[in-house]
mmCIF file of C-alpha atoms and ligand atoms in Angstrom:
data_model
loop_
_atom_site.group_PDB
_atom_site.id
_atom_site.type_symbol
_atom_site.label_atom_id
_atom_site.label_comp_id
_atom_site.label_asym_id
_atom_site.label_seq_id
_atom_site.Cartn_x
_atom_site.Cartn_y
_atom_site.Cartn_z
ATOM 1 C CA UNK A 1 4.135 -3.752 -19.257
ATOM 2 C CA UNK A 2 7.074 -2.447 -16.595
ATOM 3 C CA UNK A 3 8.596 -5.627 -15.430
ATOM 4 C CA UNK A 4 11.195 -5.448 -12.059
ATOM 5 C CA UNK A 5 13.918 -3.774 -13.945
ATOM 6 C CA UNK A 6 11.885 -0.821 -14.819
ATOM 7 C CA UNK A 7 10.143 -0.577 -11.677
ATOM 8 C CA UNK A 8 13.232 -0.034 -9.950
ATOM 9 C CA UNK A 9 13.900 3.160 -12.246
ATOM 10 C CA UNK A 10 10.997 4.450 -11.030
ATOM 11 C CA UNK A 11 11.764 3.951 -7.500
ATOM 12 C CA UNK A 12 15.074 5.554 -8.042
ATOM 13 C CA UNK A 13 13.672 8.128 -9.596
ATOM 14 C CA UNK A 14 11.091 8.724 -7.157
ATOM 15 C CA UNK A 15 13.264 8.822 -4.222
ATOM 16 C CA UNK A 16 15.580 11.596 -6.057
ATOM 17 C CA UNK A 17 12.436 13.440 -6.773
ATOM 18 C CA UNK A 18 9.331 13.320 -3.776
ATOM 19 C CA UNK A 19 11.859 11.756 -0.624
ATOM 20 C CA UNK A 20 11.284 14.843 1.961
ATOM 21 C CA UNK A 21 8.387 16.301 0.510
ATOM 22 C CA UNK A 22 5.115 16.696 2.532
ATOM 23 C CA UNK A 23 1.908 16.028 0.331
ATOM 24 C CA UNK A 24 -0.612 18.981 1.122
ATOM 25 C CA UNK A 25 -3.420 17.710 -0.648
ATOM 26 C CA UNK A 26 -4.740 14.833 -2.824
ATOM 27 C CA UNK A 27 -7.176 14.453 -5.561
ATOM 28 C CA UNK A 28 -8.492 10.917 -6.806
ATOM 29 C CA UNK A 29 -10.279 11.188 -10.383
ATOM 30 C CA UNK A 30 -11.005 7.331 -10.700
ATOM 31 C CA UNK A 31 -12.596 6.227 -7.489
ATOM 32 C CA UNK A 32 -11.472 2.470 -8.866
ATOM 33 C CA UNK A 33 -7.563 2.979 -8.438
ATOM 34 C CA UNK A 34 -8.200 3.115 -4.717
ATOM 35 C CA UNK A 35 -10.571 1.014 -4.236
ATOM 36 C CA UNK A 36 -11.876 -0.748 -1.661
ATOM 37 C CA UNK A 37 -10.688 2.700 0.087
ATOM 38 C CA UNK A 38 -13.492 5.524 -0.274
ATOM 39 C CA UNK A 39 -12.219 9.014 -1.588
ATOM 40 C CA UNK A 40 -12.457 11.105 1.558
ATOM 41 C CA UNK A 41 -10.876 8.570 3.526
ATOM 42 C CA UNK A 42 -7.967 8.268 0.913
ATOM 43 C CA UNK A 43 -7.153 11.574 1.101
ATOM 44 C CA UNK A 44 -7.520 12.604 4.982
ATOM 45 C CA UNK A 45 -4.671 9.427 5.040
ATOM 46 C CA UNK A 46 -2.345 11.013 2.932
ATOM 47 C CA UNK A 47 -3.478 15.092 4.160
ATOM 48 C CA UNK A 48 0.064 16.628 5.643
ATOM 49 C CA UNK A 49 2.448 13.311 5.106
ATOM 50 C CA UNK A 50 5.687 13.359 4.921
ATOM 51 C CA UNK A 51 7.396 11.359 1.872
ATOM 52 C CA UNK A 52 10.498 9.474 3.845
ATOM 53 C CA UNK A 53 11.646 7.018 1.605
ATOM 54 C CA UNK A 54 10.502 5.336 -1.263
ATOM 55 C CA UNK A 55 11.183 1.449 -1.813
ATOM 56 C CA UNK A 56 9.830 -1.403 -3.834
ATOM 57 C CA UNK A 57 8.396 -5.324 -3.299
ATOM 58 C CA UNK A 58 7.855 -6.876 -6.580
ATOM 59 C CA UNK A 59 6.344 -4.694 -8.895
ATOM 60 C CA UNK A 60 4.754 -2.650 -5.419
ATOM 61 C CA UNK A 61 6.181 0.433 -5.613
ATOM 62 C CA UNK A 62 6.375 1.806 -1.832
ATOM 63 C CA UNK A 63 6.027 5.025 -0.718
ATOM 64 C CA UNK A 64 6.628 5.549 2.974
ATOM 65 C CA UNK A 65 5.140 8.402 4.563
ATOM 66 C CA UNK A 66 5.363 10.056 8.064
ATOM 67 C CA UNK A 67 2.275 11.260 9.610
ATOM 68 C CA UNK A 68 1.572 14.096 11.842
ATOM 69 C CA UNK A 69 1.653 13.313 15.534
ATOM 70 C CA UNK A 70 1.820 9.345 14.721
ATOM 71 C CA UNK A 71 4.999 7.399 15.184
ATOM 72 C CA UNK A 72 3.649 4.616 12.848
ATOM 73 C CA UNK A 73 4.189 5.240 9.350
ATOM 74 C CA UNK A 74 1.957 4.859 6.524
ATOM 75 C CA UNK A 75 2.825 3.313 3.275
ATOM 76 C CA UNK A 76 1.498 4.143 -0.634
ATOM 77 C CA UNK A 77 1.819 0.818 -2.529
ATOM 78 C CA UNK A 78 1.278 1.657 -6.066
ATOM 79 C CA UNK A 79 1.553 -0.905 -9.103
ATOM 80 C CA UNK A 80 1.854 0.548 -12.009
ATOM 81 C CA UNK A 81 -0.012 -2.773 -14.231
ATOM 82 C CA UNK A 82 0.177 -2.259 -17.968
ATOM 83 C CA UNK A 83 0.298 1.385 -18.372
ATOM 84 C CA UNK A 84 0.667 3.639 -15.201
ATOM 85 C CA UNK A 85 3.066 5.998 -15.351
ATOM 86 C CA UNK A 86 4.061 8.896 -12.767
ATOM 87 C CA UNK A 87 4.700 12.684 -13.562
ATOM 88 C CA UNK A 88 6.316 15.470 -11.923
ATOM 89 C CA UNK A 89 4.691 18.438 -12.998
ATOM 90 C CA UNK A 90 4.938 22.266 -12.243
ATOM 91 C CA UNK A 91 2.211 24.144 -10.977
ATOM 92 C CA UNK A 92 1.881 25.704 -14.499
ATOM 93 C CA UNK A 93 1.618 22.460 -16.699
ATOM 94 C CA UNK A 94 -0.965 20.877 -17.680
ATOM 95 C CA UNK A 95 -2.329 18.218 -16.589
ATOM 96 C CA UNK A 96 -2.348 15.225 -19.393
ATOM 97 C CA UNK A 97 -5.120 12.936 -20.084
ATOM 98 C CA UNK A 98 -5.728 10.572 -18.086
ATOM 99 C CA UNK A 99 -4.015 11.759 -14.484
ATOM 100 C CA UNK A 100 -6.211 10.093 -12.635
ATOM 101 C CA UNK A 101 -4.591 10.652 -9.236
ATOM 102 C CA UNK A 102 -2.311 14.179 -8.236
ATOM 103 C CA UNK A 103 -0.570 14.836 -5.215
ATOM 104 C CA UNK A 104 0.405 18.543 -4.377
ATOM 105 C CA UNK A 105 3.256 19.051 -2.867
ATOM 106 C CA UNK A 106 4.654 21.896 -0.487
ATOM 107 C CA UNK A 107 6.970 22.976 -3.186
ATOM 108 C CA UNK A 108 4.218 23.957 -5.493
ATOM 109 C CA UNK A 109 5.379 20.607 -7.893
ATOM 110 C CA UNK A 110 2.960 18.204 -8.496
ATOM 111 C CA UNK A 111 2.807 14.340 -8.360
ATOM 112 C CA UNK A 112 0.451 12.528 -11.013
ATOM 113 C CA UNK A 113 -0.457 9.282 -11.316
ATOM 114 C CA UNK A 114 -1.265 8.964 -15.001
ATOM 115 C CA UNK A 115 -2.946 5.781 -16.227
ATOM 116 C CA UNK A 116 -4.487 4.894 -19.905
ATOM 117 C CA UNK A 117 -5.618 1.826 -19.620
ATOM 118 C CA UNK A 118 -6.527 2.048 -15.686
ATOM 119 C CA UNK A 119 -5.434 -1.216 -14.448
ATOM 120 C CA UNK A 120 -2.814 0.382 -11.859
ATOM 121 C CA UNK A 121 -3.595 -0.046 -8.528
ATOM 122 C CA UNK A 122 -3.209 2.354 -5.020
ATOM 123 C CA UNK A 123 -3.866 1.651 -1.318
ATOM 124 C CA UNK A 124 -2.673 3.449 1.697
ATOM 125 C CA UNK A 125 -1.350 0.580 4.472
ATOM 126 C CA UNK A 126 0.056 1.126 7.821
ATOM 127 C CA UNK A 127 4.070 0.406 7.965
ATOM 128 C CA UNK A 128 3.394 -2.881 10.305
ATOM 129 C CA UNK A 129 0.849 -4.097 7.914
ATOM 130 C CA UNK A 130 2.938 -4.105 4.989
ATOM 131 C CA UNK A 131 3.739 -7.961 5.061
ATOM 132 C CA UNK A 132 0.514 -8.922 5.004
ATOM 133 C CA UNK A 133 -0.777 -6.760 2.433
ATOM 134 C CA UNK A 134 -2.948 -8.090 -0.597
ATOM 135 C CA UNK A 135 -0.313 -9.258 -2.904
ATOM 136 C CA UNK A 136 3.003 -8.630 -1.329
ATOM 137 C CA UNK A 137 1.885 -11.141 1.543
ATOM 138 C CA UNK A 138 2.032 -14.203 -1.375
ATOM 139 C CA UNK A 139 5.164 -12.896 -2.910
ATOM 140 C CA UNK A 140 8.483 -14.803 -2.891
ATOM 141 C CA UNK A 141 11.799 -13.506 -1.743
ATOM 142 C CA UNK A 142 13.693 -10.441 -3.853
ATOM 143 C CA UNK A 143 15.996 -11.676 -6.205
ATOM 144 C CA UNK A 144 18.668 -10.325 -5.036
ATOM 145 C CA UNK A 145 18.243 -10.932 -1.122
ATOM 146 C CA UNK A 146 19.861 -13.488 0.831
ATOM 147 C CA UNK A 147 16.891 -15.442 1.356
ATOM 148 C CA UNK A 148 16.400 -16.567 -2.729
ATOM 149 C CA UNK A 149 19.828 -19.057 -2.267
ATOM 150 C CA UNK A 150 20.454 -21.694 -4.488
ATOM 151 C CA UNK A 151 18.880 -24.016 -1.625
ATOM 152 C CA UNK A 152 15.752 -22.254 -1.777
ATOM 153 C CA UNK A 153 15.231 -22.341 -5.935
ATOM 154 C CA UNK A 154 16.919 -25.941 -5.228
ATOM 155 C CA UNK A 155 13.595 -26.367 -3.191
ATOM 156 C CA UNK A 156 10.745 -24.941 -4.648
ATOM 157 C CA UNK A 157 11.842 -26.479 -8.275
ATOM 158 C CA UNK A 158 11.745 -29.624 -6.570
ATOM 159 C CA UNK A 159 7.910 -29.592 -5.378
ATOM 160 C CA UNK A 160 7.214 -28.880 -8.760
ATOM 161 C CA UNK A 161 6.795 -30.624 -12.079
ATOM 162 C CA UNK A 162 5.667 -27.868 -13.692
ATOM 163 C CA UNK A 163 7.834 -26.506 -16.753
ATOM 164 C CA UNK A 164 10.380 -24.274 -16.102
ATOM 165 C CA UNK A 165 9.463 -21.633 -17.921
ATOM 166 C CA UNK A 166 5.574 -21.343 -16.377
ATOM 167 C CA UNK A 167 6.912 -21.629 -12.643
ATOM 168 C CA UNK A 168 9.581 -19.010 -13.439
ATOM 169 C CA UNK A 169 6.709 -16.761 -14.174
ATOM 170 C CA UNK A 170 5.180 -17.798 -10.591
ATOM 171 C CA UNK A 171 5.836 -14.214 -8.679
ATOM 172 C CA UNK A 172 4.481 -16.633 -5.439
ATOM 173 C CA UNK A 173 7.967 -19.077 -6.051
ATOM 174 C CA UNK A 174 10.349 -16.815 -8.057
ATOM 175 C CA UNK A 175 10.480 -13.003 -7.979
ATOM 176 C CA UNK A 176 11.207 -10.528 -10.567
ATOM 177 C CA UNK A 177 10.961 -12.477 -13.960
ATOM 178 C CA UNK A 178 8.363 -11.887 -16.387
ATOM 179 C CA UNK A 179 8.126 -12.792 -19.777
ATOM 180 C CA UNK A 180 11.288 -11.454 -21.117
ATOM 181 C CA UNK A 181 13.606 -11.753 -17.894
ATOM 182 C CA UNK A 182 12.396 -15.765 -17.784
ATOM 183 C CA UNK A 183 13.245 -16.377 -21.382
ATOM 184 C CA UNK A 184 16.232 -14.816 -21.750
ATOM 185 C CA UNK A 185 17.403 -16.242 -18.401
ATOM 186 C CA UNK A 186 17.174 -19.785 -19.496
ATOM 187 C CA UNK A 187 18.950 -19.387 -22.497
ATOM 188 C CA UNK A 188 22.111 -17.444 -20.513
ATOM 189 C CA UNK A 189 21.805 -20.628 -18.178
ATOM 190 C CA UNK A 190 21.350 -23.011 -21.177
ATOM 191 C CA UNK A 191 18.694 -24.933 -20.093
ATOM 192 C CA UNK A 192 15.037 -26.393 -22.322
ATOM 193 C CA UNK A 193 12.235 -24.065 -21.173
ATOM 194 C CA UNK A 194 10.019 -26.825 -21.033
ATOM 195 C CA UNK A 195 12.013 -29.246 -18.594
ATOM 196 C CA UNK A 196 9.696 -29.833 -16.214
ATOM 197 C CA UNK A 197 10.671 -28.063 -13.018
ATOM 198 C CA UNK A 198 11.441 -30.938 -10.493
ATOM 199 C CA UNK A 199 14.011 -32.720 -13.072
ATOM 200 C CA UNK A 200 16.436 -29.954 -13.129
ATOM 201 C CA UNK A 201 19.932 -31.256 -11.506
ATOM 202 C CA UNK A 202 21.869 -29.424 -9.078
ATOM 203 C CA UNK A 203 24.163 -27.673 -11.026
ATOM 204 C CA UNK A 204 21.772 -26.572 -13.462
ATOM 205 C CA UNK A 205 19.835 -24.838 -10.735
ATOM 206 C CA UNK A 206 23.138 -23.471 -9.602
ATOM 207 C CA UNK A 207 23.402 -21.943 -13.353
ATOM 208 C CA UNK A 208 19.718 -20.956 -13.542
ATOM 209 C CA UNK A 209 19.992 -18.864 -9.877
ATOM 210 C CA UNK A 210 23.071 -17.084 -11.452
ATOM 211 C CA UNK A 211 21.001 -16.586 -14.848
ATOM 212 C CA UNK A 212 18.102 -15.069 -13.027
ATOM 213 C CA UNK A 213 20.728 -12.376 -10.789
ATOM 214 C CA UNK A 214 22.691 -11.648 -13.930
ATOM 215 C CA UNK A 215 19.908 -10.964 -16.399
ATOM 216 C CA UNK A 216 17.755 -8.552 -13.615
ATOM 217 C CA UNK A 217 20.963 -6.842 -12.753
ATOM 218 C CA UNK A 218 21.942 -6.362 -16.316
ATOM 219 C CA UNK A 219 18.386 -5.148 -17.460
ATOM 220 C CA UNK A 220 18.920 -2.785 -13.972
ATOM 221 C CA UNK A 221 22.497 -1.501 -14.910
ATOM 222 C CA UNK A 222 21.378 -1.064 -19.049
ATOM 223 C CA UNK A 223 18.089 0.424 -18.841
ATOM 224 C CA UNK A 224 18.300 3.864 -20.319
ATOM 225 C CA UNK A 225 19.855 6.409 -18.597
ATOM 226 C CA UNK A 226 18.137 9.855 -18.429
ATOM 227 C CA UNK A 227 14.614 9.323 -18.035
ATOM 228 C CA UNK A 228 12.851 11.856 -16.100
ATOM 229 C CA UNK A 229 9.660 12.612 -14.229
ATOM 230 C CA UNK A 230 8.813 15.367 -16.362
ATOM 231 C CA UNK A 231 7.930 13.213 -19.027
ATOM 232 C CA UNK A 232 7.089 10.227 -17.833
ATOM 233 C CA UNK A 233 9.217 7.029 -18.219
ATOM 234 C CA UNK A 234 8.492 4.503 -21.359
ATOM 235 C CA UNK A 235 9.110 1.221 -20.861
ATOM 236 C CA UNK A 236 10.595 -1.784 -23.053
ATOM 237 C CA UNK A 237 12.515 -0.233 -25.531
ATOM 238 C CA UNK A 238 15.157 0.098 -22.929
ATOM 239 C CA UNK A 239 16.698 -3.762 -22.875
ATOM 240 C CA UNK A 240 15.725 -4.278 -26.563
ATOM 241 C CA UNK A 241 19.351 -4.083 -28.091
ATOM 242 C CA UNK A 242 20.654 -6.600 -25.478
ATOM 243 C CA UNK A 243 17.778 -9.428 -26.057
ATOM 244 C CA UNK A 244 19.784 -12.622 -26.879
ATOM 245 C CA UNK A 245 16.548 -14.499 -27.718
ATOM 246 C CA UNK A 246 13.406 -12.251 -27.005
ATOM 247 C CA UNK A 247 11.433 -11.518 -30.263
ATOM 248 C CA UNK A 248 14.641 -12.944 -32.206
ATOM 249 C CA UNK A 249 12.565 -15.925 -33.570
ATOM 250 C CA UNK A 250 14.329 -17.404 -36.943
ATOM 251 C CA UNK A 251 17.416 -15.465 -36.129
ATOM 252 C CA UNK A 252 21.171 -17.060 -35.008
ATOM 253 C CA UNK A 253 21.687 -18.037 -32.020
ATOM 254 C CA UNK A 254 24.723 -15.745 -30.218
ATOM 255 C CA UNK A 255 26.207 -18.188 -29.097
ATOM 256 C CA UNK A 256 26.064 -21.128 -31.867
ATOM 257 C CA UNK A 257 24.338 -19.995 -34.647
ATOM 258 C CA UNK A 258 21.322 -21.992 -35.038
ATOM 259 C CA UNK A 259 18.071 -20.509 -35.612
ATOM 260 C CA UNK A 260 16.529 -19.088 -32.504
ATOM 261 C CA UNK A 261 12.688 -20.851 -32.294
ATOM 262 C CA UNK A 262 9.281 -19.752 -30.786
ATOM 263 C CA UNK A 263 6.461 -21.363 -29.486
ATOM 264 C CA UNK A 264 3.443 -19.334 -28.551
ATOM 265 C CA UNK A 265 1.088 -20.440 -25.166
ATOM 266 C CA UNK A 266 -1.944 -18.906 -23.500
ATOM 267 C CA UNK A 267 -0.871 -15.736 -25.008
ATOM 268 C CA UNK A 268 2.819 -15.707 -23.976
ATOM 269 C CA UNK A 269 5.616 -16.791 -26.562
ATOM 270 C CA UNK A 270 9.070 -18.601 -25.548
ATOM 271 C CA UNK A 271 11.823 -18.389 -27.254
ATOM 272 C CA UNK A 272 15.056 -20.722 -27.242
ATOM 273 C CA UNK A 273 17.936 -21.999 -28.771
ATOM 274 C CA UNK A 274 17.448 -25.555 -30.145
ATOM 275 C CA UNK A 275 20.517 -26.419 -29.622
ATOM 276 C CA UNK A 276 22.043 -24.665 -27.226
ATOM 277 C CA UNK A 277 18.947 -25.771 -24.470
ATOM 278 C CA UNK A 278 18.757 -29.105 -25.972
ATOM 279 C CA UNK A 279 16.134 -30.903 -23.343
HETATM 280 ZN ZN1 ZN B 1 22.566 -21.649 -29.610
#
């Protein structure tokens, strides 16, 4: 699954790619991935916009469109879930399995949504109504925006006795970590994924709101270069050679040499160094 890092390729590469582009028509092939929206209204929406930026929130990808004779914008929020990818195809190529939305566009390229396992998600909102939307109205401030502080982490940790390493998770409380980015955050900080999170003292939550800006801008600046629309992007492999705990279970530690331990939980494993994030 894309977490933040790899969202924010696609955005890049998005806004190289469809910014300034007007999408002529639509087609929807899985009336679910729009949903509640109906199919004719979905596409009379998006009929003659204008692509003027694209953006993200969380995992939301954004794409913010100009209308014809309105001065309020619309906006595509698209999550991509477990498998959704996005193509940029000729009007000569195929179209792969599973495309289950396409955008034409007025240079004869094509935009696909392409989506295996169907979980991804689409709706059309106006620009004003972005904050409220369904699931960017709960989410908590971008990592890297002025607003996540050390006072704020400070706190939210402290109304909750929850461990560290399920509230990290909490996209509602802390933004941008999953799995991964959580685990291998705490052990850059050096801190016991299971400390509960109201016991953590100030200056480890000093060191943890560094960890958590390091680790997403690291994954940002190391994620391989040179993917392209054309093929689609894969995710994951990309960060792989710089996990420092991730999948390294029974391995040394980087930093001391002790084995590196896992413990699995409602599907989820953690990994940490024993002695290095000593409770
Ligand atoms: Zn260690």
């Amino acid at each position: 699954m894309p977490e933040l890092p790899e969202v924010e390729h696609v955005v890049r590469a998005l806004r190289r790619t469809v910014v300034g582009r007007t999408i002529v028509a639509s087609e929807i092939n899985l009336p679910k991935l729009i949903a509640p929206t109906t199919l004719s209204l979905f596409k009379r929406k998006l009929k003659n916009v204008t692509v003027c930026g694209v953006s993200r929130r969380g995992k939301f990808i954004l794409i913010e469109c100009q209308r014809p004779g309105h001065s309020e914008g619309l906006v595509l929020m698209v999550h991509l879930r477990m498998t959704g990818k996005f193509l940029y195809l000729k009007a000569d190529d195929d179209l792969p399995k599973h495309s289950h939305a396409v955008f034409y566009l007025d240079n004869d390229r094509r935009l696909v949504f392409r989506d295996q396992r169907q979980f991804g998600i689409m709706r059309v909102v106006s620009q004003t109504k972005l904050n409220q939307a369904k699931g960017i109205a709960e989410l908590a401030p971008e990592p890297f925006s002025e607003e996540f502080s050390v006072d704020y982490l400070r706190e939210v940790f402290s109304r909750s006795t929850r461990t560290l390493k399920t509230f990290l998770l909490d996209q509602t409380k802390v933004l941008g970590l999953g799995n991964i980015y959580a685990v291998e955050a705490l052990f850059r900080a050096g801190i016991n994924p299971f400390r509960p999170a109201n016991t953590l003292s100030a200056k480890r939550v000093v060191r943890l709101h560094t960890a958590i800006q390091e680790v997403l801008d690291f994954a940002i600046g190391h994620i391989r270069a040179g993917f392209n629309l054309e093929e689609g992007f894969s995710y994951g492999e990309a960060f792989e050679r710089f996990w420092q705990v991730y999948e390294r279970e029974g391995e040394p530690c980087v930093k001391c040499g002790s084995r590196i331990r896992r413990v699995a939980h409602g599907g989820r494993s953690t990994y940490w160094c024993p002695r290095c994030q000593r409770r």
